[in-house]
Amino acid sequence: MAETSRIWTAAVLVIGDEILSGRTQDKNVTQIAAWLNVQGIRLREVRIVADDVDAIVEAVNTLRARNDYLFTTGGIGPTHDDITVDAVAQALGVGVVIHPDARAILEGYYAARGGLNDARLRMARVPDGASLIPNRMSGAPGIQLGNVYIMAGVPSITAGMLDALTGTLEGGLPVLSATVGCWVAESEIADLLATTERLHDDCQIGSYPFFRDGRVGANFVIRSTSADILADVSTALIAGLTAQGRDAVAGGI
């Protein structure tokens, strides 16, 4: 049973020159963050590094040490620049082996697709001692060793891997959220936001300003693990805005 009072944390390490160059827009962080929230795990930090073994090793060791879970995305394909497995193995101090189950999966997947060649066999390589994360879309599995989860770079494949992991990680209560919107500059009600948050335990209020239709506004996102606290804070914030002559919009603008 999960220890719900404990805050479980995770980090995401995005690996790939194509992300840093701007040629590819990362979408994995958003979906991993949303999935983690449902598992009762809070995404605390994200780092993006190039396809460089030393950079990946340093990031893996830093992030896995200060979080309960580390998810990496990218760099586990069939080409020479897919070096994530090697780098994670180096970070964990183990060798790299061909996982027999991964090989069997790939042999079956590629039986009608030209067979399993050396390049495709690279996707069966794992850090020694690792287990597999199912990939129902393209055959090549994800990899888990310790608190490190090695995922695909393609968002749709990562989504399937996350689905396979659902319910298998230990976490706490999921974070719930509610939004209150208002046509107001956030600087004008900063004190109200701070006071409302301070008066309610186990809640955070984030302010997200926008400029729309020639007007300045903001949405205030309230987060808590308690539905009752969430409702109380929403009510208090709406009341505070109304008392200042502001029109608060439950659900956001």
XYZ file of N, CA and C in Angstrom:
759
model
N 0.847 -1.196 0.000
C 0.000 0.000 0.000
C 0.880 1.241 0.000
N 0.513 2.252 -0.777
C 1.319 3.462 -0.881
C 1.268 4.259 0.412
N 2.390 4.871 0.732
C 2.454 5.763 1.871
C 2.021 7.134 1.389
N 0.713 7.438 1.537
C 0.137 8.592 0.869
C 0.610 9.920 1.433
N 1.118 9.959 2.660
C 1.583 11.223 3.236
C 2.952 11.615 2.698
N 3.654 10.702 2.117
C 4.983 10.957 1.585
C 4.875 11.534 0.183
N 5.717 12.488 -0.134
C 5.742 13.053 -1.474
C 6.773 12.306 -2.307
N 6.316 11.654 -3.333
C 7.182 10.912 -4.248
C 7.527 11.809 -5.419
N 8.786 11.798 -5.830
C 9.221 12.721 -6.870
C 9.879 11.990 -8.036
N 9.873 12.655 -9.165
C 10.498 12.108 -10.367
C 11.175 13.224 -11.141
N 12.122 12.829 -11.975
C 12.767 13.740 -12.914
C 12.673 13.139 -14.306
N 12.745 13.999 -15.307
C 12.776 13.555 -16.700
C 14.058 14.076 -17.333
N 14.767 13.174 -17.986
C 15.976 13.530 -18.727
C 15.699 13.318 -20.207
N 15.633 14.421 -20.940
C 15.385 14.372 -22.381
C 16.736 14.352 -23.085
N 16.945 13.359 -23.927
C 18.247 13.159 -24.560
C 18.113 13.324 -26.074
N 18.933 14.206 -26.641
C 18.899 14.315 -28.098
C 19.346 15.655 -28.631
N 20.292 15.629 -29.560
C 20.725 16.856 -30.227
C 19.566 17.522 -30.961
N 18.622 16.718 -31.461
C 17.538 17.288 -32.257
C 16.611 18.166 -31.417
N 16.528 17.882 -30.122
C 15.721 18.737 -29.241
C 16.443 20.051 -29.002
N 17.727 19.974 -28.699
C 18.503 21.175 -28.404
C 18.660 22.065 -29.632
N 18.655 21.482 -30.813
C 18.809 22.279 -32.031
C 17.521 22.986 -32.431
N 16.411 22.556 -31.861
C 15.128 23.133 -32.223
C 14.453 22.446 -33.395
N 15.076 21.446 -33.976
C 14.471 20.748 -35.114
C 13.268 19.913 -34.680
N 13.307 19.434 -33.455
C 12.209 18.613 -32.936
C 11.693 19.238 -31.652
N 10.384 19.319 -31.525
C 9.768 19.865 -30.319
C 9.412 18.727 -29.373
N 9.904 18.825 -28.145
C 9.632 17.761 -27.172
C 8.164 17.771 -26.755
N 7.564 16.598 -26.728
C 6.197 16.439 -26.251
C 6.116 15.444 -25.098
N 7.226 14.772 -24.833
C 7.200 13.727 -23.815
C 7.073 14.270 -22.399
N 7.682 15.421 -22.137
C 7.647 15.957 -20.775
C 6.208 16.182 -20.321
N 5.396 16.750 -21.203
C 4.005 17.034 -20.843
C 3.242 15.758 -20.522
N 3.386 14.739 -21.374
C 2.610 13.520 -21.127
C 3.144 12.735 -19.937
N 4.447 12.752 -19.731
C 4.991 12.068 -18.557
C 4.542 12.769 -17.279
N 4.564 14.106 -17.287
C 4.136 14.861 -16.110
C 2.681 14.551 -15.751
N 1.820 14.537 -16.760
C 0.405 14.245 -16.512
C 0.224 12.822 -15.998
N 0.942 11.881 -16.581
C 0.855 10.484 -16.142
C 1.365 10.325 -14.714
N 2.478 10.959 -14.403
C 3.026 10.870 -13.052
C 2.041 11.404 -12.017
N 1.358 12.471 -12.351
C 0.406 13.051 -11.416
C -0.676 12.047 -11.038
N -1.158 11.294 -12.018
C -2.183 10.285 -11.749
C -1.618 9.171 -10.875
N -0.317 8.901 -11.012
C 0.316 7.864 -10.192
C 0.643 8.359 -8.781
N 0.387 9.628 -8.501
C 0.718 10.181 -7.189
C 2.187 10.521 -7.049
N 2.825 10.841 -8.174
C 4.252 11.178 -8.192
C 4.395 12.558 -8.810
N 5.212 13.407 -8.204
C 5.346 14.780 -8.682
C 6.620 14.943 -9.506
N 6.442 15.464 -10.699
C 7.604 15.778 -11.528
C 8.262 17.023 -10.966
N 9.503 16.875 -10.524
C 10.191 17.976 -9.855
C 11.209 18.691 -10.734
N 11.768 18.003 -11.726
C 12.754 18.673 -12.559
C 12.894 17.970 -13.903
N 13.314 18.769 -14.883
C 13.522 18.281 -16.244
C 14.862 18.813 -16.719
N 15.627 17.947 -17.376
C 16.895 18.366 -17.958
C 16.968 17.854 -19.387
N 17.542 18.658 -20.282
C 17.758 18.258 -21.665
C 19.255 18.240 -21.924
N 19.755 17.129 -22.450
C 21.181 17.016 -22.731
C 21.387 16.512 -24.157
N 22.584 16.758 -24.672
C 22.931 16.336 -26.023
C 23.248 14.844 -26.048
N 23.449 14.341 -27.258
C 23.865 12.947 -27.428
C 25.345 12.834 -27.092
N 25.630 12.919 -25.820
C 27.008 12.911 -25.322
C 27.055 12.032 -24.083
N 27.881 10.994 -24.117
C 27.893 10.014 -23.036
C 28.187 10.661 -21.695
N 29.207 11.505 -21.619
C 29.576 12.106 -20.338
C 28.444 12.965 -19.781
N 27.774 13.716 -20.663
C 26.660 14.555 -20.211
C 25.501 13.715 -19.697
N 25.220 12.607 -20.385
C 24.125 11.736 -19.961
C 24.466 11.062 -18.634
N 25.688 10.578 -18.498
C 26.106 9.914 -17.257
C 25.976 10.870 -16.077
N 26.460 12.092 -16.227
C 26.390 13.060 -15.126
C 24.951 13.367 -14.757
N 24.109 13.558 -15.766
C 22.713 13.888 -15.502
C 21.979 12.721 -14.855
N 22.214 11.509 -15.345
C 21.557 10.323 -14.776
C 21.913 10.180 -13.296
N 23.179 10.281 -12.980
C 23.592 10.089 -11.582
C 23.089 11.195 -10.672
N 23.018 12.418 -11.180
C 22.501 13.526 -10.366
C 21.009 13.379 -10.123
N 20.259 13.127 -11.179
C 18.804 13.127 -11.077
C 18.265 11.892 -10.370
N 18.885 10.746 -10.583
C 18.380 9.523 -9.922
C 18.669 9.546 -8.433
N 19.708 10.295 -8.035
C 20.075 10.346 -6.618
C 19.127 11.218 -5.803
N 18.557 12.235 -6.414
C 17.725 13.151 -5.624
C 16.232 13.037 -5.932
N 15.853 12.003 -6.673
C 14.441 11.743 -6.937
C 14.154 10.251 -6.768
N 12.894 9.949 -6.532
C 12.504 8.542 -6.406
C 12.570 7.827 -7.745
N 12.284 8.548 -8.826
C 12.279 7.946 -10.151
C 12.941 8.889 -11.148
N 13.587 8.296 -12.141
C 14.136 9.053 -13.262
C 13.664 8.413 -14.556
N 13.080 9.224 -15.422
C 12.661 8.770 -16.741
C 13.543 9.450 -17.783
N 14.148 8.648 -18.648
C 14.879 9.206 -19.776
C 14.067 8.977 -21.045
N 14.163 9.898 -21.991
C 13.489 9.732 -23.272
C 14.486 9.992 -24.391
N 14.461 9.118 -25.387
C 15.301 9.295 -26.561
C 16.580 8.484 -26.512
N 17.103 8.196 -27.696
C 18.413 7.581 -27.802
C 18.471 6.086 -27.587
N 17.354 5.362 -27.875
C 17.389 3.901 -27.700
C 17.003 3.194 -29.003
N 17.280 3.847 -30.128
C 16.948 3.270 -31.422
C 18.070 2.438 -32.008
N 18.041 2.215 -33.336
C 18.978 1.292 -33.985
C 20.238 1.940 -34.556
N 20.393 3.260 -34.423
C 21.506 3.932 -35.097
C 22.674 4.205 -34.153
N 23.786 4.618 -34.751
C 25.030 4.798 -33.990
C 24.927 5.877 -32.919
N 24.040 6.853 -33.136
C 23.929 7.945 -32.165
C 22.932 7.643 -31.057
N 22.379 6.445 -31.043
C 21.484 6.029 -29.951
C 22.342 5.423 -28.845
N 22.766 6.286 -27.921
C 23.782 5.906 -26.930
C 23.250 5.883 -25.504
N 21.935 6.015 -25.347
C 21.381 6.106 -23.998
C 21.664 4.850 -23.180
N 21.479 3.684 -23.764
C 21.704 2.441 -23.021
C 23.140 2.371 -22.521
N 24.096 2.698 -23.378
C 25.501 2.658 -22.981
C 25.781 3.650 -21.856
N 25.213 4.850 -21.976
C 25.467 5.883 -20.974
C 24.836 5.537 -19.631
N 23.613 5.019 -19.662
C 22.956 4.642 -18.403
C 23.706 3.482 -17.752
N 24.128 2.521 -18.555
C 24.910 1.409 -18.009
C 26.184 1.920 -17.347
N 26.855 2.850 -17.985
C 28.069 3.431 -17.399
C 27.752 4.152 -16.093
N 26.650 4.895 -16.081
C 26.262 5.616 -14.865
C 25.978 4.655 -13.716
N 25.406 3.509 -14.026
C 25.034 2.538 -12.996
C 26.144 1.534 -12.701
N 27.214 1.634 -13.450
C 28.357 0.762 -13.193
C 28.158 -0.677 -13.598
N 27.417 -0.890 -14.694
C 27.188 -2.255 -15.184
C 27.537 -2.316 -16.662
N 27.617 -3.522 -17.186
C 27.872 -3.707 -18.599
C 26.594 -3.657 -19.411
N 26.742 -3.841 -20.713
C 25.599 -3.874 -21.627
C 25.491 -5.278 -22.215
N 24.275 -5.825 -22.203
C 24.051 -7.179 -22.703
C 22.845 -7.187 -23.638
N 22.755 -8.241 -24.440
C 21.550 -8.474 -25.234
C 20.541 -9.193 -24.349
N 19.396 -8.564 -24.133
C 18.364 -9.188 -23.303
C 17.656 -10.256 -24.133
N 17.633 -11.505 -23.676
C 17.045 -12.589 -24.494
C 15.579 -12.366 -24.823
N 14.819 -11.828 -23.880
C 13.399 -11.589 -24.159
C 13.231 -10.472 -25.181
N 14.070 -9.437 -25.080
C 14.006 -8.343 -26.046
C 14.353 -8.852 -27.438
N 15.353 -9.706 -27.513
C 15.737 -10.285 -28.819
C 14.582 -11.090 -29.409
N 13.940 -11.885 -28.573
C 12.817 -12.696 -29.055
C 11.669 -11.808 -29.537
N 11.402 -10.735 -28.808
C 10.340 -9.803 -29.207
C 10.653 -9.191 -30.573
N 11.895 -8.760 -30.737
C 12.282 -8.123 -31.994
C 12.299 -9.121 -33.148
N 12.716 -10.358 -32.881
C 12.692 -11.379 -33.935
C 11.266 -11.598 -34.424
N 10.327 -11.643 -33.497
C 8.932 -11.810 -33.883
C 8.390 -10.607 -34.628
N 8.742 -9.422 -34.157
C 8.228 -8.192 -34.769
C 8.745 -8.022 -36.192
N 10.040 -8.347 -36.402
C 10.653 -8.113 -37.709
C 10.603 -9.337 -38.633
N 9.951 -10.406 -38.197
C 9.884 -11.619 -39.022
C 9.291 -11.334 -40.391
N 8.275 -10.483 -40.439
C 7.638 -10.132 -41.709
C 8.073 -8.760 -42.196
N 9.151 -8.230 -41.602
C 9.623 -6.884 -41.958
C 11.093 -6.900 -42.345
N 11.543 -7.969 -42.915
C 12.921 -8.037 -43.389
C 13.888 -8.726 -42.463
N 13.432 -9.168 -41.303
C 14.299 -9.895 -40.391
C 15.071 -9.007 -39.435
N 15.719 -9.641 -38.480
C 16.454 -8.937 -37.432
C 17.915 -8.798 -37.851
N 18.305 -7.591 -38.264
C 19.696 -7.342 -38.636
C 20.458 -6.737 -37.455
N 21.720 -6.423 -37.670
C 22.560 -5.920 -36.575
C 22.034 -4.598 -36.014
N 21.567 -3.728 -36.886
C 21.059 -2.437 -36.419
C 19.838 -2.625 -35.531
N 18.920 -3.458 -35.962
C 17.715 -3.702 -35.175
C 18.031 -4.423 -33.871
N 19.044 -5.262 -33.898
C 19.428 -5.980 -32.687
C 19.930 -5.022 -31.608
N 20.423 -3.852 -32.014
C 20.851 -2.853 -31.022
C 19.727 -2.514 -30.047
N 18.494 -2.636 -30.497
C 17.358 -2.278 -29.644
C 17.046 -3.357 -28.611
N 17.800 -4.460 -28.622
C 17.682 -5.490 -27.583
C 18.760 -5.320 -26.517
N 19.634 -4.333 -26.681
C 20.720 -4.091 -25.730
C 20.180 -3.378 -24.495
N 20.564 -3.852 -23.319
C 20.111 -3.253 -22.055
C 21.277 -3.233 -21.072
N 21.229 -2.346 -20.088
C 22.189 -2.459 -18.993
C 21.990 -3.788 -18.271
N 23.074 -4.445 -17.934
C 23.004 -5.769 -17.325
C 22.147 -5.739 -16.061
N 21.192 -6.641 -15.968
C 20.292 -6.725 -14.818
C 18.975 -6.012 -15.011
N 18.780 -5.365 -16.164
C 17.569 -4.587 -16.407
C 16.387 -5.484 -16.748
N 15.194 -4.953 -16.536
C 13.968 -5.600 -16.990
C 13.365 -4.762 -18.112
N 12.344 -5.302 -18.775
C 11.790 -4.667 -19.963
C 10.460 -3.988 -19.674
N 10.204 -2.898 -20.416
C 8.918 -2.205 -20.390
C 8.243 -2.491 -21.723
N 7.058 -3.094 -21.731
C 6.429 -3.481 -22.997
C 6.200 -2.305 -23.948
N 6.378 -2.570 -25.225
C 6.116 -1.609 -26.291
C 5.240 -2.303 -27.314
N 3.956 -2.010 -27.273
C 3.007 -2.696 -28.160
C 2.981 -2.090 -29.560
N 3.660 -0.968 -29.752
C 3.569 -0.271 -31.029
C 4.663 -0.677 -32.008
N 5.919 -0.683 -31.563
C 7.002 -0.920 -32.513
C 7.945 -2.045 -32.092
N 7.537 -2.808 -31.101
C 8.332 -3.966 -30.719
C 9.438 -3.674 -29.736
N 10.326 -2.732 -30.056
C 11.490 -2.465 -29.206
C 11.036 -2.013 -27.820
N 11.386 -2.758 -26.769
C 10.878 -2.444 -25.427
C 11.619 -1.293 -24.764
N 10.980 -0.706 -23.777
C 11.674 0.199 -22.879
C 12.441 -0.618 -21.858
N 13.154 0.081 -20.985
C 14.078 -0.607 -20.082
C 13.966 0.005 -18.685
N 14.033 -0.842 -17.673
C 14.005 -0.362 -16.279
C 15.105 -1.052 -15.484
N 15.867 -0.247 -14.779
C 16.882 -0.778 -13.872
C 16.961 0.139 -12.664
N 16.687 -0.421 -11.487
C 16.641 0.415 -10.293
C 15.516 1.428 -10.416
N 15.826 2.676 -10.166
C 14.796 3.717 -10.285
C 14.895 4.478 -11.596
N 15.597 3.903 -12.574
C 15.763 4.536 -13.878
C 14.893 3.818 -14.908
N 14.093 4.601 -15.634
C 13.191 4.078 -16.657
C 13.587 4.700 -17.988
N 14.036 3.857 -18.910
C 14.538 4.317 -20.203
C 13.415 4.167 -21.228
N 12.953 5.306 -21.734
C 11.783 5.327 -22.612
C 12.172 5.778 -24.012
N 11.255 5.570 -24.957
C 11.478 5.982 -26.337
C 11.420 7.502 -26.470
N 11.950 8.001 -27.579
C 11.845 9.423 -27.870
C 10.563 9.762 -28.598
N 9.994 8.803 -29.336
C 8.748 9.044 -30.074
C 7.592 9.098 -29.075
N 6.870 10.221 -28.999
C 5.837 10.380 -27.962
C 4.775 9.290 -27.955
N 4.329 8.844 -29.129
C 3.275 7.823 -29.158
C 3.769 6.499 -28.585
N 5.038 6.197 -28.795
C 5.595 4.965 -28.229
C 5.769 5.114 -26.720
N 6.242 6.274 -26.286
C 6.368 6.521 -24.849
C 5.011 6.420 -24.165
N 3.966 6.908 -24.822
C 2.617 6.833 -24.241
C 2.220 5.386 -23.980
N 2.544 4.496 -24.912
C 2.235 3.089 -24.710
C 3.034 2.481 -23.579
N 4.288 2.879 -23.458
C 5.120 2.375 -22.366
C 4.589 2.855 -21.020
N 4.159 4.110 -20.965
C 3.578 4.626 -19.728
C 2.321 3.852 -19.362
N 1.524 3.548 -20.358
C 0.310 2.763 -20.109
C 0.657 1.405 -19.505
N 1.730 0.804 -20.018
C 2.152 -0.501 -19.492
C 2.636 -0.396 -18.048
N 3.147 0.769 -17.664
C 3.668 0.964 -16.305
C 2.599 1.419 -15.313
N 1.435 1.773 -15.811
C 0.386 2.311 -14.937
C 0.091 1.370 -13.779
N 0.130 1.925 -12.581
C -0.174 1.162 -11.381
C 0.971 0.349 -10.824
N 2.139 0.403 -11.460
C 3.262 -0.423 -11.006
C 4.259 0.341 -10.151
N 4.180 1.670 -10.144
C 5.118 2.484 -9.368
C 4.479 2.900 -8.048
N 5.301 2.932 -7.014
C 4.789 3.364 -5.718
C 4.713 4.878 -5.688
N 3.595 5.397 -5.214
C 3.408 6.833 -5.135
C 2.445 7.194 -4.033
N 2.127 8.450 -3.927
C 1.204 8.936 -2.912
C -0.144 9.282 -3.531
N -0.815 10.254 -2.940
C -2.090 10.704 -3.472
C -1.862 11.556 -4.715
N -2.693 11.403 -5.734
C -2.552 12.258 -6.918
C -2.868 13.710 -6.583
N -2.219 14.617 -7.289
C -2.456 16.041 -7.088
C -3.667 16.454 -7.917
N -4.643 17.053 -7.257
C -5.846 17.553 -7.918
C -5.659 19.036 -8.224
N -6.438 19.546 -9.158
C -6.304 20.960 -9.485
C -7.650 21.575 -9.807
N -7.738 22.878 -9.591
C -8.905 23.675 -9.968
C -8.392 25.022 -10.436
N -9.133 25.660 -11.334
C -8.691 26.926 -11.916
C -9.724 28.009 -11.683
N -9.230 29.183 -11.324
C -10.050 30.392 -11.206
C -9.434 31.439 -12.119
N -10.252 32.024 -12.991
C -9.766 33.047 -13.900
C -10.261 34.421 -13.524
N -9.537 35.441 -13.988
C -9.948 36.814 -13.692
C -9.280 37.758 -14.687
N -10.022 38.749 -15.138
C -9.435 39.784 -15.991
C -8.764 40.812 -15.088
N -7.525 40.528 -14.766
C -6.775 41.389 -13.843
C -5.287 41.137 -14.067
N -4.494 42.162 -13.880
C -3.044 41.981 -13.900
C -2.636 41.275 -12.618
N -1.850 40.201 -12.735
C -1.530 39.409 -11.553
C -0.829 40.230 -10.482
N -0.103 41.267 -10.878
C 0.599 42.100 -9.891
C -0.369 42.839 -8.975
N -1.615 43.024 -9.448
C -2.589 43.758 -8.642
C -3.203 42.907 -7.539
N -3.089 41.616 -7.651
C -3.680 40.745 -6.625
C -2.654 39.755 -6.077
N -1.378 40.101 -6.208
C -0.311 39.217 -5.719
C -0.442 38.953 -4.216
N -0.775 39.992 -3.468
C -0.908 39.818 -2.016
C -2.055 38.878 -1.677
N -3.163 38.989 -2.415
C -4.310 38.109 -2.176
C -3.930 36.659 -2.429
N -3.190 36.411 -3.511
C -2.782 35.043 -3.821
C -1.898 34.471 -2.722
N -0.916 35.279 -2.288
C 0.010 34.801 -1.260
C -0.709 34.538 0.051
N -1.618 35.441 0.426
C -2.350 35.280 1.694
C -3.264 34.062 1.646
N -3.951 33.872 0.531
C -4.867 32.730 0.402
C -4.103 31.418 0.513
N -2.961 31.343 -0.150
C -2.167 30.106 -0.070
C -1.638 29.885 1.336
N -1.187 30.943 1.974
C -0.601 30.811 3.309
C -1.637 30.353 4.342
N -2.880 30.713 4.154
C -3.924 30.377 5.122
C -4.471 28.949 4.946
N -4.009 28.273 3.935
C -4.505 26.913 3.677
C -3.321 25.964 3.521
N -3.263 24.970 4.381
C -2.198 23.965 4.280
C -2.442 23.064 3.070
N -1.357 22.445 2.613
C -1.419 21.467 1.527
C -2.078 22.025 0.275
N -1.677 23.235 -0.110
C -2.153 23.768 -1.375
C -1.084 24.677 -1.965
N -1.101 24.778 -3.274
C -0.245 25.729 -3.974
C -1.113 26.443 -5.002
N -0.839 27.733 -5.188
C -1.557 28.513 -6.186
C -0.544 29.045 -7.193
N -0.722 28.666 -8.435
C 0.131 29.159 -9.513
C -0.618 30.198 -10.323
N 0.077 31.261 -10.712
C -0.540 32.336 -11.476
C -0.004 32.313 -12.910
N -0.929 32.324 -13.884
C -0.548 32.204 -15.291
C -1.202 33.328 -16.091
N -0.471 34.434 -16.275
C -1.047 35.608 -16.953
C -1.172 35.405 -18.456
N -2.049 36.167 -19.082
C -2.209 36.133 -20.534
C -2.697 37.503 -21.014
N -2.532 37.745 -22.298
C -3.029 38.962 -22.938
C -3.922 38.523 -24.088
N -5.200 38.863 -24.001
C -6.161 38.362 -24.971
C -7.211 39.432 -25.260
N -7.550 39.580 -26.527
C -8.591 40.538 -26.924
C -8.302 41.941 -26.392
N -7.029 42.287 -26.354
C -6.647 43.615 -25.882
C -6.734 43.802 -24.384
N -6.894 42.713 -23.657
C -7.042 42.809 -22.201
C -6.029 41.903 -21.516
N -5.685 42.295 -20.295
C -4.778 41.507 -19.469
C -5.600 40.670 -18.493
N -5.255 39.405 -18.381
C -5.937 38.541 -17.429
C -4.984 37.500 -16.887
N -5.507 36.640 -16.032
C -4.684 35.563 -15.474
C -5.587 34.425 -15.031
N -5.064 33.231 -15.153
C -5.707 32.054 -14.581
C -4.890 31.602 -13.387
N -5.571 31.304 -12.307
C -4.919 30.883 -11.078
C -5.233 29.409 -10.851
N -4.200 28.582 -10.905
C -4.373 27.132 -10.778
C -4.036 26.721 -9.352
N -5.015 26.142 -8.694
C -4.871 25.690 -7.310
C -4.629 24.195 -7.326
N -3.631 23.744 -6.586
C -3.291 22.323 -6.553
C -3.264 21.828 -5.112
N -3.798 20.629 -4.916
C -3.805 20.017 -3.592
C -4.082 18.533 -3.747
N -3.678 17.748 -2.770
C -4.017 16.330 -2.778
C -5.384 16.083 -2.136
N -5.996 17.121 -1.598
C -7.290 17.000 -0.918
C -8.368 17.734 -1.702
N -9.440 17.025 -2.059
C -10.550 17.657 -2.764
C -11.224 18.710 -1.899
N -11.301 18.462 -0.591
C -11.933 19.421 0.316
C -11.124 20.711 0.389
N -9.806 20.570 0.512
C -8.954 21.767 0.559
C -9.040 22.522 -0.759
N -9.060 21.781 -1.857
C -9.156 22.407 -3.177
C -10.430 23.251 -3.271
N -11.537 22.705 -2.807
C -12.811 23.439 -2.843
C -12.759 24.661 -1.933
N -12.180 24.498 -0.739
C -12.095 25.619 0.202
C -11.251 26.760 -0.353
N -10.118 26.425 -0.950
C -9.226 27.450 -1.489
C -9.871 28.142 -2.682
N -10.540 27.385 -3.543
C -11.236 27.990 -4.677
C -12.286 28.984 -4.207
N -13.058 28.578 -3.210
C -14.093 29.458 -2.661
C -13.474 30.710 -2.055
N -12.385 30.525 -1.294
C -11.730 31.667 -0.653
C -11.143 32.629 -1.683
N -10.554 32.092 -2.740
C -9.956 32.951 -3.760
C -11.022 33.720 -4.529
N -12.105 33.039 -4.869
C -13.207 33.723 -5.555
C -13.786 34.827 -4.672
N -13.947 34.525 -3.382
C -14.480 35.526 -2.453
C -13.536 36.719 -2.343
N -12.238 36.443 -2.292
C -11.266 37.526 -2.182
C -11.258 38.409 -3.410
N -11.335 37.810 -4.587
C -11.379 38.590 -5.819
C -12.666 39.418 -5.893
N -13.780 38.800 -5.524
C -15.067 39.494 -5.545
C -15.064 40.678 -4.595
N -14.438 40.512 -3.428
C -14.373 41.593 -2.440
C -13.586 42.788 -2.959
N -12.698 42.549 -3.895
C -11.914 43.622 -4.505
C -12.599 44.189 -5.741
N -13.817 43.748 -6.006
C -14.536 44.232 -7.172
C -14.154 43.552 -8.465
N -13.539 42.375 -8.367
C -13.128 41.634 -9.565
C -14.177 40.556 -9.873
N -14.319 40.254 -11.152
C -15.192 39.177 -11.574
C -14.387 37.897 -11.725
N -14.565 36.967 -10.793
C -13.834 35.712 -10.830
C -14.617 34.693 -11.663
N -13.886 33.894 -12.418
C -14.526 32.903 -13.283
C -14.059 31.516 -12.856
N -14.951 30.759 -12.230
C -14.620 29.400 -11.848
C -14.365 28.564 -13.085
N -13.279 27.804 -13.092
C -12.926 27.004 -14.253
C -11.935 27.693 -15.172
N -11.710 28.988 -14.949
C -10.715 29.718 -15.721
C -11.282 30.406 -16.941
N -10.470 31.242 -17.540
C -10.857 32.009 -18.726
C -10.162 31.416 -19.949
